[in-house]
Short mmCIF file of C-alpha atoms and ligand atoms in Angstrom, two decimals:
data_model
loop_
_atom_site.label_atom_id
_atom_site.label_comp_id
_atom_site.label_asym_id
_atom_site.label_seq_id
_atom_site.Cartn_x
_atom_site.Cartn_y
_atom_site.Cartn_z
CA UNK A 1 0.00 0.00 0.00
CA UNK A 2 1.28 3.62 -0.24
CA UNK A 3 0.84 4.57 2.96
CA UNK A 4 2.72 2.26 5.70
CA UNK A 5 0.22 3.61 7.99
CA UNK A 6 -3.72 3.53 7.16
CA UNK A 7 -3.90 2.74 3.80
CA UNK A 8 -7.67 3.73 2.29
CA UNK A 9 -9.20 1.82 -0.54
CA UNK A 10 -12.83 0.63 -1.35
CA UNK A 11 -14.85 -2.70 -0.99
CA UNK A 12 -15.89 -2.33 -4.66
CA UNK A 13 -19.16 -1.03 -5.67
CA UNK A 14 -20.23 2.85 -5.90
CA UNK A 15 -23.81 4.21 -6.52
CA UNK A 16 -24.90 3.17 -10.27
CA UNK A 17 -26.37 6.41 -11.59
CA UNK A 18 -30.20 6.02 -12.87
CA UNK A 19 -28.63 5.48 -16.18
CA UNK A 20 -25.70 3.56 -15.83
CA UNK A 21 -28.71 1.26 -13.99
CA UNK A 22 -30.09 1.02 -17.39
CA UNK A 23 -27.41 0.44 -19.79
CA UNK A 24 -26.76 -2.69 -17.63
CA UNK A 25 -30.50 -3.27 -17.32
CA UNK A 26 -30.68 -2.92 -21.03
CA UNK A 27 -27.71 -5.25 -21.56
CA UNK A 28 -29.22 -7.79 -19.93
CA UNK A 29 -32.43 -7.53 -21.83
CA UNK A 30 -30.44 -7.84 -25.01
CA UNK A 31 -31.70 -4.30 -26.19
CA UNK A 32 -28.43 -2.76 -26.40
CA UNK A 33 -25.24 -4.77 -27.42
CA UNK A 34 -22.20 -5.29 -25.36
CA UNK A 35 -20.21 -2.72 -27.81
CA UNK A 36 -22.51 -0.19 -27.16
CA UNK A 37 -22.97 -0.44 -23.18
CA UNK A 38 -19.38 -0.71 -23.27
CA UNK A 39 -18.90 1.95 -24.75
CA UNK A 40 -21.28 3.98 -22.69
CA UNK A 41 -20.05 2.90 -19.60
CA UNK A 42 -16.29 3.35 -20.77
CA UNK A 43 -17.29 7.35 -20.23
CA UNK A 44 -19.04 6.62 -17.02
CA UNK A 45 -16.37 4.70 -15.27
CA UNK A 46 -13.78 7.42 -16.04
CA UNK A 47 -15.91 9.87 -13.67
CA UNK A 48 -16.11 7.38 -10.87
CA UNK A 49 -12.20 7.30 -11.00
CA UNK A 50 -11.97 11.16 -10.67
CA UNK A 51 -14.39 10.89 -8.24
CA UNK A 52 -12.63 8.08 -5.93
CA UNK A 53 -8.86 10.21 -6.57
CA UNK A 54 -11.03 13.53 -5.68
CA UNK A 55 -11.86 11.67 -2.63
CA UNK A 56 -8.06 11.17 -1.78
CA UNK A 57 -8.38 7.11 -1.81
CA UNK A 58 -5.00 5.40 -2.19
CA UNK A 59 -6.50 2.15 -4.24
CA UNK A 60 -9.85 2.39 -6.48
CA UNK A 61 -11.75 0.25 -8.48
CA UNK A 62 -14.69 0.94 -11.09
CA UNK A 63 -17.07 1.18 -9.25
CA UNK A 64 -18.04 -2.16 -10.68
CA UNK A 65 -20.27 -0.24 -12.66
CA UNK A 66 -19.70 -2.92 -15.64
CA UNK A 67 -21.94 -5.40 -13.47
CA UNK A 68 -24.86 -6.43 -12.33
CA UNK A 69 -23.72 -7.16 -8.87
CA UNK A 70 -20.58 -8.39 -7.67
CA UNK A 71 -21.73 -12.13 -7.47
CA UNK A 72 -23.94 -12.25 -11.02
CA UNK A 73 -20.69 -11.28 -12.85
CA UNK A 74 -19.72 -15.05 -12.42
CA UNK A 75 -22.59 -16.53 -13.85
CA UNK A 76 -22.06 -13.75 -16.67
CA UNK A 77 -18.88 -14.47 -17.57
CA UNK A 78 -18.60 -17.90 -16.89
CA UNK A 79 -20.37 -20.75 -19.13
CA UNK A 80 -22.88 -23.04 -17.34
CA UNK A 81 -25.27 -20.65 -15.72
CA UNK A 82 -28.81 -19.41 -16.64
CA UNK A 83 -30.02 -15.99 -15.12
CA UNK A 84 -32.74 -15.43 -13.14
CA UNK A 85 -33.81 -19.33 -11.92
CA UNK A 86 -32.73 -18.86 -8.40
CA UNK A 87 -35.14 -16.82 -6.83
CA UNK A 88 -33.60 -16.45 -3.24
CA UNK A 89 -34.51 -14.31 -1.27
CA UNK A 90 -36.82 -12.80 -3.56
CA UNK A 91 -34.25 -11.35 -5.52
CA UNK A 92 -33.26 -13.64 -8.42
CA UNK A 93 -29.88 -14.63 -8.79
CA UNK A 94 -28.75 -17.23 -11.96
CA UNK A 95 -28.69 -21.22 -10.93
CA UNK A 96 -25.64 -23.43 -12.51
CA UNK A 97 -27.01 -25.59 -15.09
CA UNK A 98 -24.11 -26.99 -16.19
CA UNK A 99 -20.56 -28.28 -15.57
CA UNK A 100 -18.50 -24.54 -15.32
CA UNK A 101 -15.79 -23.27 -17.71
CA UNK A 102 -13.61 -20.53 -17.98
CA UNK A 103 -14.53 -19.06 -21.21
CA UNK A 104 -13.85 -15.30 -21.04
CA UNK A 105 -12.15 -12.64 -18.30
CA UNK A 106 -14.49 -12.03 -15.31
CA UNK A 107 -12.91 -8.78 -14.20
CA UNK A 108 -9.48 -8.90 -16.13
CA UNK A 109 -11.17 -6.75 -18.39
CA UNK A 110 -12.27 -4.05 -15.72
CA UNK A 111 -8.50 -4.07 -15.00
CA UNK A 112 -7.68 -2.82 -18.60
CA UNK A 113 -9.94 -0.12 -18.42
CA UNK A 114 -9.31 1.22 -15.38
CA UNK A 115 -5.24 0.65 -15.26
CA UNK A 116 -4.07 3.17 -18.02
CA UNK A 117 -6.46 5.99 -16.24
CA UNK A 118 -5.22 5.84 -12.98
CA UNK A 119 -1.92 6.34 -10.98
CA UNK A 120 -3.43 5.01 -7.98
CA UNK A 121 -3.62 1.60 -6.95
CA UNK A 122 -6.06 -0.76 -8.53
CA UNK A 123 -8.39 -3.56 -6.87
CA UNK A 124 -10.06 -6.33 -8.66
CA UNK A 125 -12.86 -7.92 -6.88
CA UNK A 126 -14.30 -11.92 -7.50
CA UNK A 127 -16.62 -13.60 -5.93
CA UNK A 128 -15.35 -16.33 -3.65
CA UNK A 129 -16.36 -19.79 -3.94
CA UNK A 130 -18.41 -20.28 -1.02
CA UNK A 131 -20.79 -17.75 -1.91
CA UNK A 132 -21.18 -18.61 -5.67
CA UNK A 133 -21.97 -22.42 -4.44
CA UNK A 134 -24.60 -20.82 -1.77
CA UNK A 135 -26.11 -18.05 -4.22
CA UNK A 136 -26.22 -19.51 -7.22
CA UNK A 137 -26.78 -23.91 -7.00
CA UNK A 138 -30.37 -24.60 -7.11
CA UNK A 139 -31.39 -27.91 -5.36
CA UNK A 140 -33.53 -28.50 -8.90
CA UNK A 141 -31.98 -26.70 -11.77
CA UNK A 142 -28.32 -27.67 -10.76
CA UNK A 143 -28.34 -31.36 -9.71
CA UNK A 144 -28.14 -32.79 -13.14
CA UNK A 145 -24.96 -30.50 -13.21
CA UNK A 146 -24.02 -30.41 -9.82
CA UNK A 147 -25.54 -33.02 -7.18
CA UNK A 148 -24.16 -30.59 -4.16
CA UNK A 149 -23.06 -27.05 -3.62
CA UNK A 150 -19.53 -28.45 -3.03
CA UNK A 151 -18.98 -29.73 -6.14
CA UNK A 152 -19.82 -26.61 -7.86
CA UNK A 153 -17.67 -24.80 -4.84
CA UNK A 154 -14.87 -27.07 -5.85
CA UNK A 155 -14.95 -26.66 -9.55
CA UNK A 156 -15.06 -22.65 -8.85
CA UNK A 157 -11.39 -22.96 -7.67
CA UNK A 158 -9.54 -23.15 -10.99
CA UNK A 159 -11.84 -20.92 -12.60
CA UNK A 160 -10.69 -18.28 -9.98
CA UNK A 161 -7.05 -18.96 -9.93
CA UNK A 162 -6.96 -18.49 -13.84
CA UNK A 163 -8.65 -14.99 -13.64
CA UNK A 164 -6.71 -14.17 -10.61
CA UNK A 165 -3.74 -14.58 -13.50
CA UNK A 166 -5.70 -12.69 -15.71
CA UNK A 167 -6.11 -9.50 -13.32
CA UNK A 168 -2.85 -9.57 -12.31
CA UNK A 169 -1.35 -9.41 -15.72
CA UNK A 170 -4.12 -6.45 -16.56
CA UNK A 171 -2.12 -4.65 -13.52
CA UNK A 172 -4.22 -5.01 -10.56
CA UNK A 173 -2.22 -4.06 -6.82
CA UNK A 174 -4.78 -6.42 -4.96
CA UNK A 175 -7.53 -8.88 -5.93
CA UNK A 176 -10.24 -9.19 -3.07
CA UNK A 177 -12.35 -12.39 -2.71
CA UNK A 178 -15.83 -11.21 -1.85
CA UNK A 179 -17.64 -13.82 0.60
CA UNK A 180 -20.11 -12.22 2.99
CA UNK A 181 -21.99 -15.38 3.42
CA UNK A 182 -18.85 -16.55 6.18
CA UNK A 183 -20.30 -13.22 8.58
CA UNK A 184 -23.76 -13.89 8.09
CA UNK A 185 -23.46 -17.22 9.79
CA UNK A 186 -23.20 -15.53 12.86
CA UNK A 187 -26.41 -14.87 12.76
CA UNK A 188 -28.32 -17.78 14.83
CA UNK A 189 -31.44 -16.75 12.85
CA UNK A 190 -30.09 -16.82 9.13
CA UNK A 191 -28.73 -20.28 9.73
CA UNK A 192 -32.09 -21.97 10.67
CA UNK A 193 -33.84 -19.83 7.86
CA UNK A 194 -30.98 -21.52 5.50
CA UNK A 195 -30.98 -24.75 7.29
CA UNK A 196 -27.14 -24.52 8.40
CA UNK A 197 -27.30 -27.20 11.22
CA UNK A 198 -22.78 -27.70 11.07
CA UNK A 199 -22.05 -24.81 11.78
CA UNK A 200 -18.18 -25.21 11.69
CA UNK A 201 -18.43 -27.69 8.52
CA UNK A 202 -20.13 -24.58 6.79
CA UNK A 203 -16.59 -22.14 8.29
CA UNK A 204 -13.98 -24.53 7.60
CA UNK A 205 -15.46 -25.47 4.01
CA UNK A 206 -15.43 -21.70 3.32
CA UNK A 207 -11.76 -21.39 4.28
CA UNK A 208 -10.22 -24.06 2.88
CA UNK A 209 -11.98 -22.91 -0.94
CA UNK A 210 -10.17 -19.55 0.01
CA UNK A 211 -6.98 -21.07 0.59
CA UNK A 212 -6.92 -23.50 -2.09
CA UNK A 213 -8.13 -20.59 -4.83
CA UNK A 214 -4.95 -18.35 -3.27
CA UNK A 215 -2.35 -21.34 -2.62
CA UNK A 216 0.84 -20.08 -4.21
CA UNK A 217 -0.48 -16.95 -5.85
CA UNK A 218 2.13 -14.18 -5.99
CA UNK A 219 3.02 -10.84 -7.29
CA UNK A 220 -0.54 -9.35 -6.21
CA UNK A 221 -2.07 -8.32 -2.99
CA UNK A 222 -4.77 -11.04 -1.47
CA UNK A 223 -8.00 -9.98 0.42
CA UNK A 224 -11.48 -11.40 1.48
CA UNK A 225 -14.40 -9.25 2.40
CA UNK A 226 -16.62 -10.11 4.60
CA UNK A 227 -20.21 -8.08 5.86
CA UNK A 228 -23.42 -9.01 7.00
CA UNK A 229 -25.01 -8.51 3.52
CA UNK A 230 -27.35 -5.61 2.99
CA UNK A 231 -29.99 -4.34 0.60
CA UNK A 232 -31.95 -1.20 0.14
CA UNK A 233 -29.90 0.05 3.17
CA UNK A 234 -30.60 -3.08 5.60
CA UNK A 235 -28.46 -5.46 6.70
CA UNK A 236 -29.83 -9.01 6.34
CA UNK A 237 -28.20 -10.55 9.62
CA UNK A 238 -26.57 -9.01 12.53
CA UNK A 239 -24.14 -9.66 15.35
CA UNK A 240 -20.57 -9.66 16.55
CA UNK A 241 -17.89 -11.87 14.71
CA UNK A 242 -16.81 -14.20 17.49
CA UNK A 243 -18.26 -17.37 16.29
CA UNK A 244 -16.29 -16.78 12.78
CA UNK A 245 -12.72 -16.01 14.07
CA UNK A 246 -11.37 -19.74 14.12
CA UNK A 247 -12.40 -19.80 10.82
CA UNK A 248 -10.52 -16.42 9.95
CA UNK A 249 -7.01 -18.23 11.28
CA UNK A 250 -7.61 -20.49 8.93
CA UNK A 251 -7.02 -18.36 5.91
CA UNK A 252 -3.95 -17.44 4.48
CA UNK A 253 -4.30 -14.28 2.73
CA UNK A 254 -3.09 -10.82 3.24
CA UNK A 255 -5.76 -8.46 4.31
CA UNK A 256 -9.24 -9.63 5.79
CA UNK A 257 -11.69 -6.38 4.94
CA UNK A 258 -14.47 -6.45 7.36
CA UNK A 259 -17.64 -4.22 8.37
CA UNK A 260 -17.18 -2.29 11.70
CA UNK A 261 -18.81 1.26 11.36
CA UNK A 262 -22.27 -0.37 11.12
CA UNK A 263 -24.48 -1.40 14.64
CA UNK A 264 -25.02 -4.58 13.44
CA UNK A 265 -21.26 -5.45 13.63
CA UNK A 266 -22.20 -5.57 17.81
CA UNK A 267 -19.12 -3.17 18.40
CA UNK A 268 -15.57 -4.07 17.90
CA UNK A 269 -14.52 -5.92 20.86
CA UNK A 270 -14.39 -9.35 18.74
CA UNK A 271 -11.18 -7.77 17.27
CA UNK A 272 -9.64 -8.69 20.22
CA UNK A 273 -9.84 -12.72 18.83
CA UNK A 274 -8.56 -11.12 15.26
CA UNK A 275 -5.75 -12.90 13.69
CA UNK A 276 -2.64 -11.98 14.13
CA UNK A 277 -0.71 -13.01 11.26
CA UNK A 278 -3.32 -11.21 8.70
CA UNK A 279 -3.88 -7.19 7.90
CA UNK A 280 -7.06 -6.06 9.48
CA UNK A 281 -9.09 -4.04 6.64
CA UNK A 282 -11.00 -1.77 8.99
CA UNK A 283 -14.65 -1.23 7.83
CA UNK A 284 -15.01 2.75 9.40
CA UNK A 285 -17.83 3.84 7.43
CA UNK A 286 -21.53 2.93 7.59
CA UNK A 287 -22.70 2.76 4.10
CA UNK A 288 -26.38 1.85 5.32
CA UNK A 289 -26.55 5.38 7.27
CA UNK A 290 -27.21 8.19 4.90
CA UNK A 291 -25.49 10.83 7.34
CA UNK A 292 -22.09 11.55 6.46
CA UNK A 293 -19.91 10.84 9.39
CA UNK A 294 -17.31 13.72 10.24
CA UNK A 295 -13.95 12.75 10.20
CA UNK A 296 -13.75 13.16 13.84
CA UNK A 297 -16.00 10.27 14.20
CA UNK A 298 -14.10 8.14 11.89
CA UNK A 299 -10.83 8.70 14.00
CA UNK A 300 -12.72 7.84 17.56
CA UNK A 301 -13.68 4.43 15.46
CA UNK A 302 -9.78 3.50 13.84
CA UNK A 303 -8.76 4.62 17.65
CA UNK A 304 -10.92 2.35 19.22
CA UNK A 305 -9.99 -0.51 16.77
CA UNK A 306 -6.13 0.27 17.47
CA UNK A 307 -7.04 -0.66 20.74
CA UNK A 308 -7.38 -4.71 19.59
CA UNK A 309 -5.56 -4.63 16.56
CA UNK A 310 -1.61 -2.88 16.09
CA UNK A 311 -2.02 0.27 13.90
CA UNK A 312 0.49 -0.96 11.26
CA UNK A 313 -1.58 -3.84 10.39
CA UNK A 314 -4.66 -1.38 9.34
CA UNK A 315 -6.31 -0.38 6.34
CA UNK A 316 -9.64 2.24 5.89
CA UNK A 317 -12.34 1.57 3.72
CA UNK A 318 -16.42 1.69 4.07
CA UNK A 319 -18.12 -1.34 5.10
CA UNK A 320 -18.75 -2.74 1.91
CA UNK A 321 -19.17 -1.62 -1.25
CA UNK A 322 -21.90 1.44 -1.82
CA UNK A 323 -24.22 -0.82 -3.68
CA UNK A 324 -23.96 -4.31 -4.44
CA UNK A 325 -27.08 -4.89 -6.46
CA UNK A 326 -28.23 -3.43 -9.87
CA UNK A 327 -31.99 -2.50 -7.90
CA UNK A 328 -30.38 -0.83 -4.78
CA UNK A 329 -30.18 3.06 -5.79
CA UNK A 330 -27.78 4.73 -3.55
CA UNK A 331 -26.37 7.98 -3.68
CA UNK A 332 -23.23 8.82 -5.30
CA UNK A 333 -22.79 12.60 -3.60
CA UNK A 334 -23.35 10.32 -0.15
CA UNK A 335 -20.77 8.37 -1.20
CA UNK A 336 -18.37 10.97 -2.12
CA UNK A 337 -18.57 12.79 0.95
CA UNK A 338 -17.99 9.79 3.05
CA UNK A 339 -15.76 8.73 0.75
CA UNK A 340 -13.73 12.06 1.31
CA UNK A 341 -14.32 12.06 5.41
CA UNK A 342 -12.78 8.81 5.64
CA UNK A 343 -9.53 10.20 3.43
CA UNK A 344 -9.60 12.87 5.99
CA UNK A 345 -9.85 11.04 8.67
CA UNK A 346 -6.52 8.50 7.79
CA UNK A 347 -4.78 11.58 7.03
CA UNK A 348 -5.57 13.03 10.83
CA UNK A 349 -4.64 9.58 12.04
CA UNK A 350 -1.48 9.49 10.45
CA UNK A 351 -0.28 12.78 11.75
CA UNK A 352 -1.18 11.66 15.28
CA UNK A 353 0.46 7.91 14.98
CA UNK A 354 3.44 9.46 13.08
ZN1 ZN B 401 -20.03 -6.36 1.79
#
């Protein structure tokens, strides 16, 4: 990172204007071709970079304003899916309906883009295994494919490693594997509404995909992310990390990015059962809260964290990306100014720390 001492970056997402909602929407629908809403969102993208450098962040994405949401990409980009059969949750995701292949770049191509316009550092973000198995493997659709979700979690692995090659030679700084689904097993609730009864078989089969789609990668920055999930500014499960923590010294990976600013974290004393061998990305800004924190209140947050966690090991960011599904308007002047509180807020920090 540039800064040795509280790096900033983002989780991924930012607000999709009404329009760029559209092109994508309109993509989808086959009414405009992928030429065209690339070229459309080619223009886009290049103000959410100015936007995230105005901001002061260190490491930017695009906003991942080419996708649907950061899980659909996938089953977008990846042969064997069909949209829309999964319907969980109410919000349809696509179901596997065939053995996977690699068949063209998942975000390699974001990469390109974004590289060339930007001095700052760039983050590519995939979905991680887990989640993929658990959002998108449909008990019907998929079993002529796929008789369990850890088959299709299995055969996600080299499918990741071989775009994690791909980003890295498009000149990403970090790739981030996004798998909220580990945090929202705390949740006693969400696990008998998903029928998790093994708890721990659930954690441990989620880090051991991480570490076996990471084993031996080099020359790029690792991450996971992990949140409680959220949509249309709600979180869908809530409570402190504890129960996840073994789990978390499991992985081998650089940073672990996780969601701290929000309530529904339940405060940050489970940092004190962080890992030690592991950077701590420090979620300090609650993207489900439409105030804009001051940058006073994002400093009493990182101070409070330095408490568990040793201040060299830290990197800023919001909780999670601003908007992680194509029907979950946001707003992107919200996001700025948190965006730019949070910048202000690591720069404070570091004067203090110095
Ligand atoms: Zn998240």
């Amino acid at each position: 990172m540039a800064n040795a001492l509280f790096p900033t970056t983002v989780i991924g997402s930012l607000p999709r204007p009404a329009w760029v909602r559209e092109v994508i929407l309109d993509r989808k629908a086959g009414r405009l071709s992928e030429e065209e809403a690339d070229r459309l969102l080619d223009r886009a993208i290049e103000s959410a970079l100015l936007m995230q450098e105005r901001a002061g962040l260190e490491e930017v994405t695009d906003g991942e304003w080419r996708r649907e949401s950061y899980v659909k990409v996938f089953a977008e980009r990846v042969r064997g899916f069909q949209a829309d059969l999964n319907p969980s949750g109410g919000l349809p995701y696509p179901a596997v309906v065939a053995p996977i292949a690699y068949h063209r770049p998942i975000a390699a191509q974001e990469i390109e883009f974004v590289r060339p316009r930007t001095g700052r550092r760039v983050k590519a973000t995939l979905p991680a295994p887990y989640i993929i198995g658990r959002r998108m493997w449909h008990p019907e659709h998929s079993k002529a494919a796929y008789p369990t979700r850890e088959k299709l979690m299995a055969d996600c692995v080299p499918v990741l490693r071989q775009e994690i090659e791909a980003v890295r030679a498009a000149g990403a700084d970090t790739v981030q594997l996004d798998e909220p689904w580990l945090s929202t097993l705390v949740d006693p609730g969400f696990r008998e509404k998903e029928g998790v009864t093994d708890v721990r078989y659930e954690m441990d089969l989620c880090a051991d995909l991480i570490n076996q789609t990471l084993d031996g990668i080099e020359g790029i920055e690792t991450g996971m992310h992990l949140c409680h999930a959220h949509f249309d500014h709600k979180h869908a499960t809530e409570g402190p990390y504890d129960l996840i923590m073994p789990a978390l010294a499991r992985v081998r990976i650089g940073t672990i990015f996780m969601e701290y600013a929000t309530p529904a974290a339940g405060g940050l004393a489970s940092l004190a059962r962080f890992p030690e061998h592991v950077r701590l990305g420090l979620g300090c800004i609650d993207h489900c809260d439409r105030r804009v924190e001051t940058p006073e209140e994002v400093v009493a947050r990182v101070e409070e964290a330095v408490r568990y966690v040793d201040r060299g090991r830290i990197t800023l960011h919001p909780d999670c990306g601003f908007s992680p599904s194509v029907q979950n308007p946001m707003d992107l002047d919200e996001a700025y100014l948190k965006l730019r509180a949070m910048c202000q807020a690591a720069e404070m920090l570091r004067a203090r720390f110095r």
